[in-house]
Coordinates of C-alpha atoms in Angstrom, one line a residue:
M273 CA 94.0 78.4 -27.5
K274 CA 90.5 77.2 -28.6
L275 CA 90.0 74.0 -30.8
K276 CA 86.8 73.2 -33.1
H277 CA 84.8 70.5 -32.1
I278 CA 85.8 68.4 -35.2
L279 CA 89.1 68.9 -37.0
P280 CA 90.5 67.1 -39.7
P281 CA 92.8 64.6 -39.2
L282 CA 95.7 66.7 -40.3
A283 CA 94.7 69.3 -37.9
A284 CA 94.1 66.5 -34.9
V285 CA 98.4 65.6 -35.9
L286 CA 98.6 69.4 -35.2
I287 CA 96.9 69.5 -31.8
A288 CA 98.3 65.9 -30.5
L289 CA 101.7 67.4 -30.7
L290 CA 100.8 70.8 -29.3
C291 CA 99.5 69.3 -26.3
G292 CA 102.6 66.5 -26.1
C293 CA 101.0 63.2 -26.4
D294 CA 103.7 60.9 -27.7
S295 CA 102.1 60.2 -31.0
A296 CA 98.6 60.7 -32.9
P297 CA 95.3 58.5 -33.2
P298 CA 96.6 54.5 -34.5
E299 CA 93.9 55.3 -37.6
A300 CA 92.3 59.3 -38.1
A301 CA 89.1 57.6 -37.8
P302 CA 85.9 60.5 -36.9
E303 CA 84.2 61.0 -33.8
S304 CA 81.0 58.6 -33.4
G305 CA 78.2 61.2 -34.9
S306 CA 80.5 62.9 -37.6
L307 CA 81.3 63.2 -40.6
P308 CA 82.8 61.1 -43.2
V309 CA 86.3 62.1 -44.0
T310 CA 86.4 63.3 -47.4
E311 CA 88.8 65.5 -49.6
E312 CA 86.1 67.4 -49.8
T313 CA 85.7 67.3 -45.7
I314 CA 89.2 68.4 -45.3
A315 CA 89.1 71.4 -47.4
A316 CA 86.2 73.0 -46.2
E317 CA 87.9 72.8 -42.9
E318 CA 90.8 74.8 -44.2
T319 CA 89.0 77.4 -45.7
T320 CA 86.4 78.0 -43.3
A321 CA 89.2 77.2 -40.0
P322 CA 89.2 80.3 -37.8
E323 CA 92.1 82.5 -37.5
E324 CA 94.8 81.3 -35.1
T325 CA 94.8 82.4 -31.6
A326 CA 98.8 82.5 -30.5
L327 CA 99.2 80.3 -28.1
P328 CA 100.4 80.6 -24.2
E329 CA 103.7 81.4 -23.8
T330 CA 104.2 78.8 -21.5
E331 CA 104.3 75.4 -22.7
T332 CA 101.4 73.2 -22.0
E333 CA 102.3 69.8 -20.7
A334 CA 101.5 66.8 -23.6
H335 CA 98.1 64.9 -23.1
I336 CA 98.3 60.8 -24.1
H337 CA 95.0 58.8 -24.7
T338 CA 94.1 56.2 -22.9
F339 CA 91.2 54.3 -24.7
T340 CA 88.5 51.8 -23.6
E341 CA 87.7 49.7 -25.7
T342 CA 83.9 48.6 -26.4
V343 CA 82.3 46.1 -28.6
T344 CA 78.9 47.0 -29.3
P345 CA 78.1 43.4 -31.8
P346 CA 75.5 43.4 -35.2
T347 CA 72.0 43.0 -34.6
C348 CA 69.4 41.7 -37.2
E349 CA 69.4 45.2 -38.2
S350 CA 71.7 47.2 -37.2
E351 CA 75.7 47.2 -37.9
G352 CA 78.1 46.3 -35.3
Y353 CA 81.4 48.3 -33.9
T354 CA 83.9 48.3 -31.5
R355 CA 84.5 52.0 -29.5
L356 CA 87.4 53.5 -28.6
S357 CA 87.3 56.3 -25.8
C358 CA 89.7 58.1 -24.2
A359 CA 89.0 60.0 -20.3
C360 CA 89.3 62.9 -21.9
G361 CA 86.1 62.4 -23.7
Y362 CA 87.6 61.1 -26.8
M363 CA 85.8 58.7 -28.5
Y364 CA 85.8 57.0 -31.7
D365 CA 84.9 53.8 -33.2
T366 CA 85.8 51.3 -35.5
D367 CA 85.2 47.6 -36.5
H368 CA 81.8 48.0 -38.4
T369 CA 80.2 44.6 -38.9
P370 CA 77.1 44.9 -40.7
P371 CA 73.4 43.6 -39.5
T372 CA 72.8 40.2 -39.0
G373 CA 69.3 39.9 -41.4
H374 CA 66.6 38.4 -39.0
T375 CA 66.1 35.0 -38.3
L376 CA 62.9 34.0 -38.7
T377 CA 61.0 30.6 -37.3
E378 CA 58.3 30.1 -39.0
T379 CA 54.3 28.8 -37.3
V380 CA 51.9 28.1 -38.9
T381 CA 48.3 28.8 -38.3
P382 CA 45.4 26.4 -39.3
P383 CA 42.2 27.8 -40.9
T384 CA 38.9 27.9 -38.5
C385 CA 35.3 28.0 -38.7
E386 CA 35.4 32.1 -38.2
S387 CA 38.5 32.5 -38.0
E388 CA 41.5 33.7 -40.9
G389 CA 44.7 30.8 -41.2
Y390 CA 48.3 32.4 -42.2
T391 CA 52.0 31.5 -41.2
R392 CA 53.9 33.6 -39.0
Y393 CA 57.7 34.7 -39.6
V394 CA 59.0 35.8 -36.0
C395 CA 62.6 36.2 -35.6
A396 CA 64.1 36.5 -32.0
C397 CA 63.9 40.5 -31.6
G398 CA 60.5 40.3 -31.5
Y399 CA 59.9 41.5 -35.4
T400 CA 57.2 39.6 -36.9
Y401 CA 54.6 39.8 -39.7
D402 CA 52.1 37.6 -41.7
T403 CA 52.2 35.6 -45.0
D404 CA 49.9 33.1 -46.6
H405 CA 46.3 34.3 -46.0
V406 CA 43.5 31.3 -45.5
P407 CA 39.8 32.4 -45.2
P408 CA 38.0 30.9 -42.2
T409 CA 36.5 27.0 -43.0
G410 CA 33.3 28.2 -41.7
H411 CA 30.2 25.6 -39.6
T412 CA 30.4 22.4 -39.8
L413 CA 27.2 21.8 -37.9
T414 CA 25.5 18.1 -36.7
E415 CA 21.9 18.7 -35.6
T416 CA 20.4 17.0 -32.7
V417 CA 16.6 17.2 -33.1
T418 CA 14.7 17.1 -28.9
P419 CA 10.7 16.1 -29.2
P420 CA 9.1 18.4 -26.7
T421 CA 7.6 16.7 -23.5
C422 CA 4.9 17.4 -20.7
E423 CA 6.8 20.6 -19.6
A424 CA 10.0 21.1 -22.1
E425 CA 9.0 23.0 -25.5
G426 CA 10.9 20.9 -28.8
Y427 CA 14.4 21.7 -31.0
T428 CA 16.2 21.2 -33.1
R429 CA 20.1 21.9 -31.8
L430 CA 22.8 22.8 -34.5
T431 CA 26.3 22.7 -33.2
C432 CA 29.8 22.6 -34.5
D433 CA 32.9 21.1 -33.7
C434 CA 34.2 24.6 -32.1
G435 CA 31.3 25.0 -29.7
Y436 CA 29.1 27.3 -31.7
T437 CA 25.7 26.1 -31.0
Y438 CA 21.9 27.5 -31.7
D439 CA 18.6 25.9 -31.6
T440 CA 15.6 26.1 -34.4
N441 CA 12.7 25.3 -34.9
H442 CA 11.0 25.2 -31.5
I443 CA 7.3 23.2 -30.7
P444 CA 5.7 23.8 -28.3
P445 CA 5.4 21.7 -25.2
I446 CA 2.2 19.5 -25.2
G447 CA 0.7 19.4 -22.1
H448 CA 0.8 16.1 -19.0
D449 CA -1.5 13.0 -20.4
F450 CA -2.5 12.1 -17.0
T451 CA -4.1 7.9 -15.1
V452 CA -5.9 8.5 -12.6
T453 CA -5.8 5.7 -9.5
V454 CA -9.1 5.5 -6.8
T455 CA -6.7 4.6 -3.9
P456 CA -9.4 3.9 -0.9
P457 CA -8.8 4.6 3.1
T458 CA -7.9 2.0 4.8
C459 CA -8.7 1.2 8.7
T460 CA -5.2 3.6 9.3
E461 CA -4.4 5.3 6.0
Y462 CA -5.5 7.8 4.6
G463 CA -7.4 7.3 0.7
Y464 CA -6.6 9.3 -2.2
T465 CA -6.4 10.3 -6.0
H466 CA -3.3 10.1 -7.5
F467 CA -2.8 12.0 -11.1
Q468 CA 0.3 9.9 -12.6
C469 CA 1.5 11.2 -16.3
V470 CA 2.1 8.4 -18.8
A471 CA 4.6 9.9 -20.4
C472 CA 6.8 11.3 -17.6
A473 CA 7.5 10.8 -14.0
H474 CA 4.7 13.2 -12.5
G475 CA 2.9 12.9 -10.4
Y476 CA 1.0 13.8 -7.9
D477 CA -2.4 13.6 -4.8
T478 CA -5.4 14.6 -3.8
D479 CA -9.1 13.8 -2.8
R480 CA -7.4 13.1 1.2
T481 CA -9.7 10.8 2.9
A482 CA -9.6 9.9 6.6
P483 CA -8.4 6.7 7.5
L484 CA -12.0 4.8 8.5
N485 CA -10.3 3.5 11.7
H486 CA -12.0 0.2 11.8
I487 CA -14.9 1.5 11.8
N488 CA -16.2 -2.0 10.5
A489 CA -15.0 -3.6 13.2
T490 CA -17.3 -6.3 14.8
A491 CA -17.3 -7.1 18.5
Q492 CA -17.4 -10.8 19.3
R493 CA -18.4 -11.4 23.0
I494 CA -16.7 -14.0 24.6
Y495 CA -18.1 -15.3 27.7
P496 CA -16.7 -16.3 30.8
T497 CA -16.1 -20.2 31.3
V498 CA -14.6 -22.2 34.2
D499 CA -11.8 -22.7 31.9
H500 CA -11.0 -18.7 31.1
D501 CA -12.7 -15.4 32.1
G502 CA -14.6 -13.3 30.0
Y503 CA -14.4 -11.0 27.0
T504 CA -14.9 -8.1 24.5
L505 CA -13.7 -9.4 21.1
H506 CA -12.7 -6.5 18.6
T507 CA -12.2 -7.6 14.8
C508 CA -12.3 -5.7 12.2
P509 CA -12.5 -7.6 9.0
D510 CA -10.9 -5.2 6.5
C511 CA -7.5 -5.5 8.2
G512 CA -8.2 -8.3 10.5
Y513 CA -7.3 -5.8 13.8
S514 CA -8.7 -6.7 16.5
Y515 CA -8.5 -6.1 20.8
E516 CA -9.5 -7.1 23.2
D517 CA -11.5 -5.3 26.5
S518 CA -14.9 -5.3 28.9
F519 CA -13.2 -8.2 30.9
I520 CA -15.6 -10.1 32.7
K521 CA -13.8 -12.6 35.6
Y522 CA -15.4 -15.8 35.8
A523 CA -15.0 -15.0 39.8
D524 CA -17.8 -12.3 39.4
I525 CA -20.5 -14.7 38.2
I526 CA -19.7 -18.1 39.7
T527 CA -18.3 -17.6 43.5
G528 CA -18.5 -21.2 44.5
A529 CA -21.3 -24.0 45.3
Y530 CA -22.6 -22.0 48.1
V531 CA -24.2 -18.6 48.5
D532 CA -24.2 -16.5 51.9
N533 CA -27.5 -16.1 51.6
T534 CA -29.4 -18.0 54.1
A535 CA -33.3 -16.7 53.5
I536 CA -35.8 -18.3 50.9
L537 CA -36.2 -16.1 48.0
M538 CA -38.2 -18.5 45.8
Q539 CA -40.3 -21.3 46.0
G540 CA -40.3 -24.2 42.3
I541 CA -41.2 -27.0 40.9
D542 CA -39.1 -29.1 37.8
T543 CA -41.2 -31.1 35.6
S544 CA -40.5 -33.1 32.8
K545 CA -42.9 -35.0 30.7
W546 CA -43.3 -37.8 34.0
N547 CA -46.1 -34.4 34.8
H548 CA -48.1 -34.9 32.6
E549 CA -51.5 -36.6 31.8
Y550 CA -51.7 -37.9 28.1
G551 CA -54.6 -38.1 25.6
A552 CA -55.3 -41.4 23.4
S553 CA -51.6 -41.5 21.9
P554 CA -48.3 -40.9 23.8
E555 CA -48.4 -37.9 21.5
D556 CA -51.5 -36.0 23.3
I557 CA -49.8 -34.2 26.1
K558 CA -52.1 -32.7 28.0
P559 CA -51.1 -28.9 29.2
L560 CA -50.3 -28.3 33.2
D561 CA -52.5 -25.8 34.5
W562 CA -49.7 -22.9 35.4
E563 CA -51.5 -19.9 36.4
A564 CA -52.9 -23.0 38.9
L565 CA -49.2 -23.4 40.0
K566 CA -48.5 -20.3 41.0
A567 CA -51.3 -19.7 42.5
A568 CA -50.2 -22.5 44.5
G569 CA -47.3 -19.8 45.9
M570 CA -44.7 -22.0 42.2
D571 CA -43.0 -18.4 41.5
F572 CA -40.7 -21.3 39.3
V573 CA -40.1 -23.9 37.0
I574 CA -37.2 -26.0 36.0
L575 CA -38.2 -27.9 33.0
K576 CA -36.6 -31.1 31.4
A577 CA -35.1 -29.8 27.7
G578 CA -34.1 -33.7 27.1
S579 CA -31.3 -36.2 27.1
T580 CA -28.9 -38.2 25.5
L581 CA -31.8 -39.9 24.1
G582 CA -33.5 -36.5 22.7
I583 CA -36.0 -33.1 23.5
D584 CA -38.9 -33.9 26.2
P585 CA -41.8 -34.4 24.4
A586 CA -43.3 -31.7 27.1
F587 CA -40.7 -29.3 26.6
E588 CA -41.3 -27.2 24.0
L589 CA -45.6 -27.1 25.4
D590 CA -44.0 -26.1 28.9
Y591 CA -41.5 -23.7 28.7
R592 CA -44.7 -21.9 26.9
D593 CA -47.5 -21.6 29.2
A594 CA -45.3 -21.1 32.2
K595 CA -43.5 -18.3 30.7
A596 CA -46.7 -17.1 29.5
A597 CA -48.7 -17.5 33.4
G598 CA -45.8 -15.6 34.5
L599 CA -43.5 -18.4 36.2
Q600 CA -39.4 -17.7 35.5
V601 CA -37.9 -21.0 33.9
G602 CA -34.6 -22.6 34.3
A603 CA -34.2 -25.3 31.7
Y604 CA -31.7 -29.2 33.0
F605 CA -30.2 -31.8 30.3
Y606 CA -30.6 -35.6 31.2
T607 CA -26.7 -37.3 30.6
Y608 CA -26.0 -40.8 29.5
S609 CA -22.5 -39.9 27.9
T610 CA -19.1 -41.5 29.3
T611 CA -17.1 -40.2 26.9
V612 CA -16.0 -36.6 26.8
E613 CA -16.5 -35.8 22.9
D614 CA -20.1 -37.8 23.7
T615 CA -20.9 -35.0 25.7
L616 CA -19.4 -32.9 24.2
A617 CA -22.4 -33.9 21.5
D618 CA -25.3 -33.5 24.1
A619 CA -24.4 -29.9 25.5
E620 CA -24.0 -28.6 20.8
M621 CA -27.6 -30.6 21.1
L622 CA -29.2 -28.4 23.7
L623 CA -28.0 -25.8 23.2
T624 CA -30.1 -26.4 19.6
W625 CA -33.5 -26.5 21.7
L626 CA -32.6 -23.4 23.9
E627 CA -32.4 -21.5 20.6
G628 CA -34.1 -18.6 21.2
K629 CA -35.5 -18.6 24.6
Q630 CA -35.1 -16.5 27.4
F631 CA -34.0 -18.2 30.8
E632 CA -34.2 -16.8 34.1
L633 CA -33.0 -19.3 35.7
P634 CA -29.8 -21.5 35.2
I635 CA -29.5 -25.0 32.4
Y636 CA -28.1 -27.7 34.6
F637 CA -25.8 -30.7 34.0
D638 CA -27.3 -34.0 35.7
A639 CA -25.5 -36.5 35.3
E640 CA -26.7 -39.3 37.7
D641 CA -27.4 -42.2 35.5
A642 CA -26.6 -45.9 37.0
S643 CA -25.1 -46.2 33.5
L644 CA -22.0 -43.3 34.6
M645 CA -21.7 -44.7 38.1
A646 CA -18.6 -47.2 36.9
L647 CA -16.4 -44.4 35.3
D648 CA -13.6 -42.9 38.3
G649 CA -13.8 -38.8 39.5
E650 CA -11.8 -37.1 38.1
T651 CA -13.8 -39.4 34.4
L652 CA -16.7 -37.6 35.5
T653 CA -15.8 -34.4 36.9
T654 CA -13.8 -34.0 33.6
L655 CA -17.6 -34.3 31.9
C656 CA -19.6 -32.2 34.1
R657 CA -17.1 -29.6 33.3
T658 CA -16.6 -30.1 29.3
F659 CA -20.5 -30.1 29.3
I660 CA -20.7 -26.7 31.9
G661 CA -18.1 -25.5 30.1
R662 CA -19.3 -25.4 26.2
L663 CA -22.3 -23.9 27.5
Q664 CA -21.0 -21.4 28.9
E665 CA -19.6 -20.1 26.8
A666 CA -21.8 -19.9 24.2
G667 CA -23.0 -17.5 27.0
Y668 CA -25.5 -19.5 29.5
Y669 CA -25.1 -19.2 33.1
A670 CA -24.7 -23.4 33.2
A671 CA -24.5 -25.5 36.8
L672 CA -24.7 -29.0 38.1
Y673 CA -27.4 -30.6 39.6
T674 CA -26.9 -33.0 42.1
N675 CA -27.0 -35.6 45.3
T676 CA -25.0 -35.7 48.2
E677 CA -24.0 -39.4 46.7
W678 CA -22.4 -38.5 43.8
L679 CA -21.2 -34.7 44.9
Y680 CA -19.7 -36.5 47.8
N681 CA -18.8 -39.5 46.9
L682 CA -18.3 -40.0 42.4
L683 CA -17.1 -36.8 42.2
D684 CA -14.4 -34.1 43.0
T685 CA -16.4 -32.7 46.0
E686 CA -14.0 -29.5 46.9
W687 CA -13.2 -28.7 43.3
V688 CA -17.4 -28.6 42.1
K689 CA -17.4 -26.3 45.8
A690 CA -15.4 -23.9 44.6
N691 CA -16.0 -23.7 41.0
L692 CA -19.5 -24.9 39.9
D693 CA -22.8 -22.9 40.9
V694 CA -25.0 -26.6 42.2
W695 CA -28.5 -27.6 42.8
Y696 CA -28.6 -29.5 45.4
A697 CA -31.0 -32.7 45.7
R698 CA -31.0 -34.0 48.8
Y699 CA -35.0 -35.2 50.9
T700 CA -36.0 -34.6 53.8
A701 CA -38.8 -37.6 54.9
S702 CA -42.0 -35.3 55.4
L703 CA -42.7 -31.9 54.8
P704 CA -43.9 -30.0 57.7
E705 CA -47.5 -27.5 57.1
G706 CA -46.6 -24.2 55.4
Q707 CA -43.8 -26.0 53.1
E708 CA -43.6 -22.1 51.6
H709 CA -41.9 -20.9 54.7
F710 CA -40.1 -23.8 55.5
A711 CA -36.9 -22.5 57.5
P712 CA -34.9 -26.2 57.4
S713 CA -32.1 -24.5 60.1
D714 CA -35.9 -23.9 62.6
R715 CA -36.9 -27.5 62.1
D716 CA -36.4 -30.8 64.0
F717 CA -36.4 -33.4 60.6
T718 CA -34.6 -36.2 59.8
W719 CA -33.3 -36.6 56.1
K720 CA -35.8 -39.1 53.6
D721 CA -32.3 -41.1 53.7
G722 CA -32.8 -42.1 57.3
T723 CA -29.7 -39.7 58.2
A724 CA -31.3 -37.0 61.3
Y725 CA -30.3 -33.7 60.3
K726 CA -27.7 -31.5 62.8
P727 CA -28.4 -28.2 63.9
G728 CA -26.5 -25.6 61.3
E729 CA -25.7 -28.5 58.6
T730 CA -28.3 -26.6 56.7
D731 CA -26.2 -23.2 57.2
K732 CA -24.4 -23.6 54.3
R733 CA -26.6 -23.4 51.3
F734 CA -26.3 -24.1 48.0
G735 CA -27.8 -21.8 45.3
L736 CA -30.9 -24.6 44.4
W737 CA -32.2 -27.0 47.4
Q738 CA -34.9 -30.1 45.6
Y739 CA -35.7 -30.8 49.0
T740 CA -38.3 -33.2 47.9
D741 CA -39.1 -35.3 44.9
N742 CA -42.9 -35.9 45.9
G743 CA -44.5 -32.9 46.8
G744 CA -48.3 -32.3 45.9
V745 CA -50.6 -29.2 44.7
E746 CA -53.4 -29.5 44.6
G747 CA -55.8 -30.9 41.0
F748 CA -53.2 -31.8 39.9
R749 CA -53.0 -35.5 39.3
Y750 CA -49.0 -36.6 39.6
P751 CA -46.3 -34.8 42.4
F752 CA -43.3 -32.9 41.6
D753 CA -39.9 -31.5 43.0
F754 CA -39.9 -29.1 45.0
N755 CA -37.8 -26.2 45.2
F756 CA -36.2 -23.7 47.4
A757 CA -34.2 -21.2 45.7
F758 CA -31.3 -19.2 47.5
K759 CA -30.1 -16.9 44.8
D760 CA -31.7 -14.6 42.3
Y761 CA -31.5 -16.1 39.5
K762 CA -32.7 -13.6 37.5
A763 CA -30.5 -10.2 38.3
I764 CA -27.3 -12.0 37.5
M765 CA -28.8 -13.3 33.8
M766 CA -29.7 -9.7 33.4
R767 CA -26.4 -7.8 35.3
W768 CA -24.3 -9.9 32.8
G769 CA -26.2 -10.7 29.9
L770 CA -26.7 -14.6 30.7
N771 CA -29.6 -17.0 29.0
G772 CA -30.9 -15.2 26.4
Y773 CA -31.2 -11.7 28.5
E774 CA -29.2 -8.3 27.3
M775 CA -26.7 -6.9 29.6
Q776 CA -29.1 -4.2 32.2
E777 CA -24.9 -2.2 33.3
P778 CA -22.1 -1.8 31.8
L779 CA -19.3 -4.4 30.9
P780 CA -16.4 -3.8 33.5
D781 CA -14.0 -1.2 31.4
G782 CA -11.2 -3.1 31.2
S783 CA -7.7 -2.5 29.3
S784 CA -7.5 -3.4 25.5
T785 CA -5.2 -6.0 24.1
L786 CA -4.3 -7.0 20.8
I787 CA -4.0 -9.9 20.0
V788 CA -1.0 -10.6 17.2

């Protein structure tokens, strides 16, 4: 037979009996989702129940419900209950528990500058709502004024603690205020004009000028002397930088006392006040006839410039007239000094007399006075070296006048021969005819000191040989010292730029050396 889905409690009992269940359910609760059981619903069921269908004649085994209990706890908004379910599909709910209601947590959010404040209630089930709304507070602004700079505009910045900010009151940049500093070029660094803004760190350079490269450097010639070689010293007055070049070795100019040449190149005389005639007073010196001397075969003259006692009265007169007659000129100084200091003073005095003059032959140091003979050889040699070295420093070709006694017995002979040019005085007893062509190596004669001439004795020549102190020239009252020259001294002066001559040829190249 068929049963209606929803049965009233009485019908349920009958069905249970018919099905063989031992008993009805403990409480005739409606199935889940059924209408509540009331008298009205029972009456309705009885009224509307379909006709009963005859049960099959065969007996049906009674069904007994086996219930499974499921407890659903109440939530905030839903009731709780216990559900009993049978495997046959039958179920019902019981033990209904009302909803628990919401358990709310309160969170207060204060208002900000731009957002309203409120209180939020939140339940663990997810239910939430806001209340107690408070309007935004609005911005509290702090004002910061940034003045304009040379390149950036000025403005006023308004800033709120919330981070909101905006700028106003914009002022354009003021532009640079430059000072101008001109740095001139140096010898090694560029010059330039520097523009520097006084209000900021901005600056720039312009108008670069190339380095001067020591353009104002001066050249000082350091002449070779018996103590050191020569060179040209270049010094920049602007920066102090200096270097040396154009080196000249002393040995390039003076190779010692002897010369390789044995031929007589020139004949000449040496003079002093004693070769002159005088007028009514000692100051009235009569000039020599230099044209006559030249006509007599004299090519040069060595003038006495003076001595430790002072300038020779005839020096300036003879220099002028001999030059005018075309003779080549040299000079000598007679010393009485016995110390290095006094000898240097002699040299300085002589330099003042030589200034502005030009000499084709050497300037000689005459150290032969008897007052010096008490000195030892080392001291005498030092005096010669001191005087000659000082004149060489001043650009003069300086040499030594000496004789046999001094050269071989008083001075350091080997040092003198190795380092100095020598004007050698040794006289013959007599001169043969044609003395202007005198060649000692071809003559048989004796020296004035009585020593016999030895063949080959004059094969080695000194630069200048004073061979007599009694040379007579027609028309002249007083005799002269006669000399032979075995060197072309004028060529030496012009080649190396000495004795007032400008150098005629370039100096030998030399590597530059920086002086620290």
